[in-house]
PDB file of C-alpha atoms in Angstrom:
ATOM      1  CA  ASP A1140     227.648 -22.980 145.994  1.00  0.00           C
ATOM      2  CA  ALA A1141     229.704 -26.650 145.544  1.00  0.00           C
ATOM      3  CA  GLY A1142     232.987 -26.927 147.747  1.00  0.00           C
ATOM      4  CA  ILE A1143     235.746 -25.845 144.893  1.00  0.00           C
ATOM      5  CA  THR A1144     238.807 -24.498 145.548  1.00  0.00           C
ATOM      6  CA  GLN A1145     241.788 -23.482 143.349  1.00  0.00           C
ATOM      7  CA  SER A1146     245.090 -22.748 144.803  1.00  0.00           C
ATOM      8  CA  PRO A1147     246.962 -20.420 143.920  1.00  0.00           C
ATOM      9  CA  ARG A1148     244.714 -17.963 142.831  1.00  0.00           C
ATOM     10  CA  HIS A1149     247.169 -15.608 141.118  1.00  0.00           C
ATOM     11  CA  LYS A1150     250.911 -16.800 139.859  1.00  0.00           C
ATOM     12  CA  VAL A1151     253.439 -15.081 138.226  1.00  0.00           C
ATOM     13  CA  THR A1152     256.342 -17.632 136.879  1.00  0.00           C
ATOM     14  CA  GLU A1153     259.103 -17.448 134.774  1.00  0.00           C
ATOM     15  CA  THR A1154     259.506 -19.672 131.428  1.00  0.00           C
ATOM     16  CA  GLY A1155     260.788 -23.186 132.546  1.00  0.00           C
ATOM     17  CA  THR A1156     259.629 -23.045 135.878  1.00  0.00           C
ATOM     18  CA  PRO A1157     257.827 -25.891 136.627  1.00  0.00           C
ATOM     19  CA  VAL A1158     254.061 -24.796 138.217  1.00  0.00           C
ATOM     20  CA  THR A1159     251.424 -26.941 140.348  1.00  0.00           C
ATOM     21  CA  LEU A1160     248.163 -25.893 140.504  1.00  0.00           C
ATOM     22  CA  ARG A1161     246.134 -27.602 142.816  1.00  0.00           C
ATOM     23  CA  CYS A1162     242.201 -28.005 143.156  1.00  0.00           C
ATOM     24  CA  HIS A1163     240.738 -29.065 145.907  1.00  0.00           C
ATOM     25  CA  GLN A1164     236.723 -30.643 146.493  1.00  0.00           C
ATOM     26  CA  THR A1165     234.621 -31.260 149.458  1.00  0.00           C
ATOM     27  CA  GLU A1166     232.024 -32.795 147.308  1.00  0.00           C
ATOM     28  CA  ASN A1167     233.291 -36.059 147.149  1.00  0.00           C
ATOM     29  CA  HIS A1168     232.752 -36.424 143.595  1.00  0.00           C
ATOM     30  CA  ARG A1169     234.297 -38.923 141.102  1.00  0.00           C
ATOM     31  CA  TYR A1170     234.681 -36.596 138.445  1.00  0.00           C
ATOM     32  CA  MET A1171     237.193 -33.230 138.188  1.00  0.00           C
ATOM     33  CA  TYR A1172     238.419 -32.013 135.252  1.00  0.00           C
ATOM     34  CA  TRP A1173     241.332 -29.036 134.370  1.00  0.00           C
ATOM     35  CA  TYR A1174     240.155 -26.706 131.490  1.00  0.00           C
ATOM     36  CA  ARG A1175     241.894 -23.333 130.576  1.00  0.00           C
ATOM     37  CA  GLN A1176     240.159 -20.476 129.564  1.00  0.00           C
ATOM     38  CA  ASP A1177     242.048 -17.901 126.549  1.00  0.00           C
ATOM     39  CA  PRO A1178     240.135 -15.363 124.496  1.00  0.00           C
ATOM     40  CA  GLY A1179     238.713 -16.471 121.666  1.00  0.00           C
ATOM     41  CA  HIS A1180     238.681 -20.049 122.270  1.00  0.00           C
ATOM     42  CA  GLY A1181     236.652 -20.273 126.046  1.00  0.00           C
ATOM     43  CA  LEU A1182     237.113 -23.460 127.580  1.00  0.00           C
ATOM     44  CA  ARG A1183     239.080 -25.735 126.868  1.00  0.00           C
ATOM     45  CA  LEU A1184     239.852 -29.591 127.777  1.00  0.00           C
ATOM     46  CA  ILE A1185     243.325 -29.830 129.457  1.00  0.00           C
ATOM     47  CA  HIS A1186     243.013 -33.428 131.207  1.00  0.00           C
ATOM     48  CA  TYR A1187     240.391 -34.946 133.203  1.00  0.00           C
ATOM     49  CA  SER A1188     239.779 -37.647 136.467  1.00  0.00           C
ATOM     50  CA  TYR A1189     237.575 -40.382 136.550  1.00  0.00           C
ATOM     51  CA  GLY A1190     238.245 -41.775 139.764  1.00  0.00           C
ATOM     52  CA  VAL A1191     241.220 -41.464 141.916  1.00  0.00           C
ATOM     53  CA  LYS A1192     244.666 -42.737 139.778  1.00  0.00           C
ATOM     54  CA  ASP A1193     242.843 -42.850 137.112  1.00  0.00           C
ATOM     55  CA  THR A1194     242.841 -39.882 134.291  1.00  0.00           C
ATOM     56  CA  ASP A1195     242.761 -39.187 130.651  1.00  0.00           C
ATOM     57  CA  LYS A1196     243.870 -36.190 128.533  1.00  0.00           C
ATOM     58  CA  GLY A1197     241.594 -33.414 126.962  1.00  0.00           C
ATOM     59  CA  GLU A1198     241.708 -31.259 124.164  1.00  0.00           C
ATOM     60  CA  VAL A1199     244.667 -29.195 125.231  1.00  0.00           C
ATOM     61  CA  SER A1200     247.016 -31.612 126.975  1.00  0.00           C
ATOM     62  CA  ASP A1201     250.481 -30.876 125.628  1.00  0.00           C
ATOM     63  CA  GLY A1202     252.817 -29.567 128.107  1.00  0.00           C
ATOM     64  CA  TYR A1203     250.559 -30.652 131.125  1.00  0.00           C
ATOM     65  CA  SER A1204     250.222 -33.514 133.547  1.00  0.00           C
ATOM     66  CA  VAL A1205     247.939 -34.583 135.853  1.00  0.00           C
ATOM     67  CA  SER A1206     247.575 -36.491 139.241  1.00  0.00           C
ATOM     68  CA  ARG A1207     245.391 -37.407 141.372  1.00  0.00           C
ATOM     69  CA  SER A1208     246.342 -39.626 144.999  1.00  0.00           C
ATOM     70  CA  LYS A1209     243.062 -38.141 146.718  1.00  0.00           C
ATOM     71  CA  THR A1210     239.620 -38.713 145.583  1.00  0.00           C
ATOM     72  CA  GLU A1211     239.437 -34.678 146.706  1.00  0.00           C
ATOM     73  CA  ASP A1212     242.979 -33.511 145.246  1.00  0.00           C
ATOM     74  CA  PHE A1213     243.799 -32.867 141.370  1.00  0.00           C
ATOM     75  CA  LEU A1214     246.846 -31.406 140.870  1.00  0.00           C
ATOM     76  CA  LEU A1215     248.070 -29.835 137.312  1.00  0.00           C
ATOM     77  CA  THR A1216     251.493 -29.330 136.270  1.00  0.00           C
ATOM     78  CA  LEU A1217     253.615 -27.700 133.974  1.00  0.00           C
ATOM     79  CA  GLU A1218     256.748 -29.200 134.164  1.00  0.00           C
ATOM     80  CA  SER A1219     258.173 -26.237 132.148  1.00  0.00           C
ATOM     81  CA  ALA A1220     256.097 -23.427 131.886  1.00  0.00           C
ATOM     82  CA  THR A1221     256.059 -21.941 128.485  1.00  0.00           C
ATOM     83  CA  SER A1222     254.720 -18.343 127.489  1.00  0.00           C
ATOM     84  CA  SER A1223     251.375 -19.704 125.673  1.00  0.00           C
ATOM     85  CA  GLN A1224     250.447 -21.215 129.087  1.00  0.00           C
ATOM     86  CA  THR A1225     249.674 -17.743 130.222  1.00  0.00           C
ATOM     87  CA  SER A1226     245.791 -18.558 131.038  1.00  0.00           C
ATOM     88  CA  VAL A1227     243.098 -18.739 133.194  1.00  0.00           C
ATOM     89  CA  TYR A1228     242.763 -22.263 134.537  1.00  0.00           C
ATOM     90  CA  PHE A1229     239.412 -23.289 135.914  1.00  0.00           C
ATOM     91  CA  CYS A1230     238.763 -26.777 137.910  1.00  0.00           C
ATOM     92  CA  ALA A1231     235.431 -28.256 137.570  1.00  0.00           C
ATOM     93  CA  ILE A1232     233.567 -31.189 139.141  1.00  0.00           C
ATOM     94  CA  GLY A1233     231.144 -33.580 138.080  1.00  0.00           C
ATOM     95  CA  PRO A1234     228.704 -35.087 140.262  1.00  0.00           C
ATOM     96  CA  PRO A1235     227.558 -38.775 139.360  1.00  0.00           C
ATOM     97  CA  GLY A1236     224.394 -39.306 137.784  1.00  0.00           C
ATOM     98  CA  SER A1237     224.068 -35.859 136.207  1.00  0.00           C
ATOM     99  CA  TYR A1238     225.774 -33.781 133.313  1.00  0.00           C
ATOM    100  CA  GLU A1239     226.496 -30.826 135.141  1.00  0.00           C
ATOM    101  CA  GLN A1240     229.511 -29.518 135.661  1.00  0.00           C
ATOM    102  CA  PHE A1241     230.380 -26.750 138.870  1.00  0.00           C
ATOM    103  CA  PHE A1242     232.712 -24.209 138.446  1.00  0.00           C
ATOM    104  CA  GLY A1243     236.274 -23.179 140.897  1.00  0.00           C
ATOM    105  CA  PRO A1244     237.131 -19.727 140.806  1.00  0.00           C
ATOM    106  CA  GLY A1245     239.428 -20.082 138.581  1.00  0.00           C
ATOM    107  CA  THR A1246     244.047 -19.592 138.940  1.00  0.00           C
ATOM    108  CA  ARG A1247     244.819 -16.798 136.585  1.00  0.00           C
ATOM    109  CA  LEU A1248     248.199 -17.863 135.444  1.00  0.00           C
ATOM    110  CA  THR A1249     251.253 -15.808 134.378  1.00  0.00           C
ATOM    111  CA  VAL A1250     254.263 -16.620 132.513  1.00  0.00           C
ATOM    112  CA  LEU A1251     256.933 -14.065 131.491  1.00  0.00           C
TER     113      LEU A1251
ATOM    114  CA  ALA B1335     234.379 -34.095 116.868  1.00  0.00           C
ATOM    115  CA  GLN B1336     231.890 -32.279 118.090  1.00  0.00           C
ATOM    116  CA  THR B1337     232.500 -27.721 117.771  1.00  0.00           C
ATOM    117  CA  VAL B1338     230.207 -25.089 118.819  1.00  0.00           C
ATOM    118  CA  THR B1339     229.737 -21.852 117.584  1.00  0.00           C
ATOM    119  CA  GLN B1340     228.282 -18.649 119.225  1.00  0.00           C
ATOM    120  CA  SER B1341     229.095 -16.194 116.390  1.00  0.00           C
ATOM    121  CA  GLN B1342     227.963 -12.999 117.814  1.00  0.00           C
ATOM    122  CA  PRO B1343     231.184 -11.676 120.466  1.00  0.00           C
ATOM    123  CA  GLU B1344     229.833  -8.969 121.844  1.00  0.00           C
ATOM    124  CA  MET B1345     226.657  -7.718 122.161  1.00  0.00           C
ATOM    125  CA  SER B1346     224.589  -4.909 123.933  1.00  0.00           C
ATOM    126  CA  VAL B1347     220.783  -4.534 125.466  1.00  0.00           C
ATOM    127  CA  GLN B1348     219.356  -1.968 127.578  1.00  0.00           C
ATOM    128  CA  GLU B1349     217.830  -2.246 130.329  1.00  0.00           C
ATOM    129  CA  ALA B1350     214.213  -4.419 130.859  1.00  0.00           C
ATOM    130  CA  GLU B1351     214.819  -4.898 127.076  1.00  0.00           C
ATOM    131  CA  THR B1352     215.324  -8.752 125.852  1.00  0.00           C
ATOM    132  CA  VAL B1353     218.086  -9.965 124.119  1.00  0.00           C
ATOM    133  CA  THR B1354     219.110 -13.487 122.349  1.00  0.00           C
ATOM    134  CA  LEU B1355     222.254 -15.497 122.413  1.00  0.00           C
ATOM    135  CA  SER B1356     223.177 -17.443 118.708  1.00  0.00           C
ATOM    136  CA  CYS B1357     224.491 -20.542 119.298  1.00  0.00           C
ATOM    137  CA  THR B1358     225.035 -23.485 116.834  1.00  0.00           C
ATOM    138  CA  TYR B1359     226.432 -27.154 117.176  1.00  0.00           C
ATOM    139  CA  ASP B1360     227.583 -29.780 115.572  1.00  0.00           C
ATOM    140  CA  THR B1361     227.183 -33.310 116.258  1.00  0.00           C
ATOM    141  CA  SER B1362     226.268 -36.857 114.972  1.00  0.00           C
ATOM    142  CA  GLU B1363     225.166 -37.709 118.389  1.00  0.00           C
ATOM    143  CA  ASN B1364     221.554 -38.074 118.730  1.00  0.00           C
ATOM    144  CA  ASN B1365     221.620 -37.663 122.402  1.00  0.00           C
ATOM    145  CA  TYR B1366     223.410 -34.881 124.046  1.00  0.00           C
ATOM    146  CA  TYR B1367     222.962 -32.356 126.575  1.00  0.00           C
ATOM    147  CA  LEU B1368     223.282 -28.111 125.651  1.00  0.00           C
ATOM    148  CA  PHE B1369     224.419 -25.741 128.266  1.00  0.00           C
ATOM    149  CA  TRP B1370     224.670 -21.877 128.780  1.00  0.00           C
ATOM    150  CA  TYR B1371     227.044 -20.526 131.862  1.00  0.00           C
ATOM    151  CA  LYS B1372     227.338 -17.300 132.433  1.00  0.00           C
ATOM    152  CA  GLN B1373     230.367 -15.888 133.253  1.00  0.00           C
ATOM    153  CA  PRO B1374     230.058 -11.918 135.620  1.00  0.00           C
ATOM    154  CA  PRO B1375     233.277 -10.085 135.804  1.00  0.00           C
ATOM    155  CA  SER B1376     234.048 -11.358 139.025  1.00  0.00           C
ATOM    156  CA  ARG B1377     235.244 -14.580 136.732  1.00  0.00           C
ATOM    157  CA  GLN B1378     233.067 -17.417 138.153  1.00  0.00           C
ATOM    158  CA  MET B1379     231.417 -19.793 135.623  1.00  0.00           C
ATOM    159  CA  ILE B1380     227.739 -20.111 136.726  1.00  0.00           C
ATOM    160  CA  LEU B1381     225.687 -22.148 135.295  1.00  0.00           C
ATOM    161  CA  VAL B1382     222.228 -20.699 133.920  1.00  0.00           C
ATOM    162  CA  ILE B1383     220.445 -23.962 131.909  1.00  0.00           C
ATOM    163  CA  ARG B1384     219.961 -26.943 130.744  1.00  0.00           C
ATOM    164  CA  GLN B1385     218.732 -28.873 127.715  1.00  0.00           C
ATOM    165  CA  GLU B1386     218.196 -32.369 127.245  1.00  0.00           C
ATOM    166  CA  ALA B1387     219.038 -33.273 123.488  1.00  0.00           C
ATOM    167  CA  TYR B1388     215.537 -35.741 124.183  1.00  0.00           C
ATOM    168  CA  LYS B1389     213.206 -33.042 125.435  1.00  0.00           C
ATOM    169  CA  GLN B1390     211.318 -31.558 122.938  1.00  0.00           C
ATOM    170  CA  GLN B1391     210.064 -28.746 125.411  1.00  0.00           C
ATOM    171  CA  ASN B1392     212.305 -25.734 125.573  1.00  0.00           C
ATOM    172  CA  ALA B1393     213.869 -25.023 128.967  1.00  0.00           C
ATOM    173  CA  THR B1394     213.310 -22.148 131.196  1.00  0.00           C
ATOM    174  CA  GLU B1395     214.953 -20.816 134.016  1.00  0.00           C
ATOM    175  CA  ASN B1396     212.858 -17.919 135.641  1.00  0.00           C
ATOM    176  CA  ARG B1397     214.374 -14.640 133.179  1.00  0.00           C
ATOM    177  CA  PHE B1398     216.341 -17.071 131.022  1.00  0.00           C
ATOM    178  CA  SER B1399     214.788 -19.120 128.525  1.00  0.00           C
ATOM    179  CA  VAL B1400     216.064 -21.240 124.722  1.00  0.00           C
ATOM    180  CA  ASN B1401     215.209 -21.758 122.103  1.00  0.00           C
ATOM    181  CA  PHE B1402     216.536 -25.243 121.139  1.00  0.00           C
ATOM    182  CA  GLN B1403     216.221 -26.685 117.401  1.00  0.00           C
ATOM    183  CA  LYS B1404     218.044 -29.935 117.416  1.00  0.00           C
ATOM    184  CA  ALA B1405     217.201 -30.256 112.956  1.00  0.00           C
ATOM    185  CA  ALA B1406     218.892 -26.904 112.545  1.00  0.00           C
ATOM    186  CA  LYS B1407     221.402 -27.862 115.480  1.00  0.00           C
ATOM    187  CA  SER B1408     221.043 -24.364 117.047  1.00  0.00           C
ATOM    188  CA  PHE B1409     220.851 -23.497 120.724  1.00  0.00           C
ATOM    189  CA  SER B1410     219.673 -20.237 121.439  1.00  0.00           C
ATOM    190  CA  LEU B1411     219.513 -17.931 124.640  1.00  0.00           C
ATOM    191  CA  LYS B1412     216.698 -15.610 125.357  1.00  0.00           C
ATOM    192  CA  ILE B1413     217.239 -13.188 128.488  1.00  0.00           C
ATOM    193  CA  SER B1414     214.046 -11.033 129.035  1.00  0.00           C
ATOM    194  CA  ASP B1415     213.584  -8.014 131.734  1.00  0.00           C
ATOM    195  CA  SER B1416     217.641  -7.655 130.914  1.00  0.00           C
ATOM    196  CA  GLN B1417     219.364  -6.426 134.491  1.00  0.00           C
ATOM    197  CA  LEU B1418     222.341  -5.094 134.986  1.00  0.00           C
ATOM    198  CA  GLY B1419     223.773  -8.190 137.137  1.00  0.00           C
ATOM    199  CA  ASP B1420     223.479 -10.083 133.957  1.00  0.00           C
ATOM    200  CA  THR B1421     226.545  -7.873 131.935  1.00  0.00           C
ATOM    201  CA  ALA B1422     228.527 -11.018 131.460  1.00  0.00           C
ATOM    202  CA  MET B1423     230.451 -13.194 128.760  1.00  0.00           C
ATOM    203  CA  TYR B1424     228.165 -16.115 127.957  1.00  0.00           C
ATOM    204  CA  PHE B1425     229.191 -19.152 127.191  1.00  0.00           C
ATOM    205  CA  CYS B1426     227.435 -22.188 125.105  1.00  0.00           C
ATOM    206  CA  ALA B1427     228.388 -25.713 125.566  1.00  0.00           C
ATOM    207  CA  PHE B1428     228.244 -29.067 124.695  1.00  0.00           C
ATOM    208  CA  MET B1429     228.261 -32.200 126.482  1.00  0.00           C
ATOM    209  CA  ARG B1430     227.420 -36.186 124.957  1.00  0.00           C
ATOM    210  CA  ALA B1431     225.340 -37.866 126.845  1.00  0.00           C
ATOM    211  CA  GLU B1432     227.713 -41.077 127.717  1.00  0.00           C
ATOM    212  CA  VAL B1433     226.260 -44.386 128.511  1.00  0.00           C
ATOM    213  CA  GLY B1434     227.093 -44.736 132.093  1.00  0.00           C
ATOM    214  CA  GLY B1435     227.658 -40.738 131.985  1.00  0.00           C
ATOM    215  CA  ALA B1436     231.574 -41.614 131.532  1.00  0.00           C
ATOM    216  CA  THR B1437     233.352 -38.756 131.019  1.00  0.00           C
ATOM    217  CA  ASN B1438     231.290 -36.501 130.541  1.00  0.00           C
ATOM    218  CA  LYS B1439     233.145 -33.515 128.729  1.00  0.00           C
ATOM    219  CA  LEU B1440     232.082 -30.138 127.975  1.00  0.00           C
ATOM    220  CA  ILE B1441     233.014 -28.666 124.915  1.00  0.00           C
ATOM    221  CA  PHE B1442     232.597 -24.576 124.646  1.00  0.00           C
ATOM    222  CA  GLY B1443     231.757 -21.734 121.947  1.00  0.00           C
ATOM    223  CA  THR B1444     234.082 -18.889 122.314  1.00  0.00           C
ATOM    224  CA  GLY B1445     231.489 -17.466 124.455  1.00  0.00           C
ATOM    225  CA  THR B1446     229.341 -13.843 123.688  1.00  0.00           C
ATOM    226  CA  LEU B1447     230.299 -10.603 126.230  1.00  0.00           C
ATOM    227  CA  LEU B1448     227.005  -9.248 127.036  1.00  0.00           C
ATOM    228  CA  ALA B1449     227.034  -5.867 128.500  1.00  0.00           C
ATOM    229  CA  VAL B1450     223.195  -4.498 129.963  1.00  0.00           C
ATOM    230  CA  GLN B1451     223.014  -0.426 129.546  1.00  0.00           C
ATOM    231  CA  PRO B1452     221.036   1.599 132.532  1.00  0.00           C
TER     232      PRO B1452
END
């Protein structure tokens, strides 16, 4: 298994509170991604990173920000969580020269 | 923009039988990759099989094979000798083959929930 961990694995929070999800990899891969999974939508890309301090928006980026200060860590922040952000969040990494992505175990976030 | 459509929300198959999951996609790109991912109840996303659009030969991985029809933009997954452990959500996904492999963004379908019955 690719060395990808996500923390926390489960979180319940209240509307309006800030939330940060962490993705950590031990593979030293350049590309990292954040997806959210919702019933009827599959997985949708939120943000991605192609290097330290290099990030860009995905399909559903509104309400989310990301940061990558080290190769191994990619943080996803919800500045002010809303109920529509209740979802399962997946981090993925992409090896250079490969078109495959390897996924972390996911974080289930519930916003009440 | 690319889209991926899985028209079968749920399917069921008897153990040891064969089942085919459908996927269609829409793109104007000529170079791309197609994938099937499996998500069992553990929630882990597992890559099942990959197909390069420039290859005419259909990809196979043990009991899993695909029927790739580029002109029809169809990419179905066949599971032979179905096993109880195949019970999972299956996602079809598309990726442009960008020059330099720059961003490798995956576009997923909505998934097909497969239940293998004993």
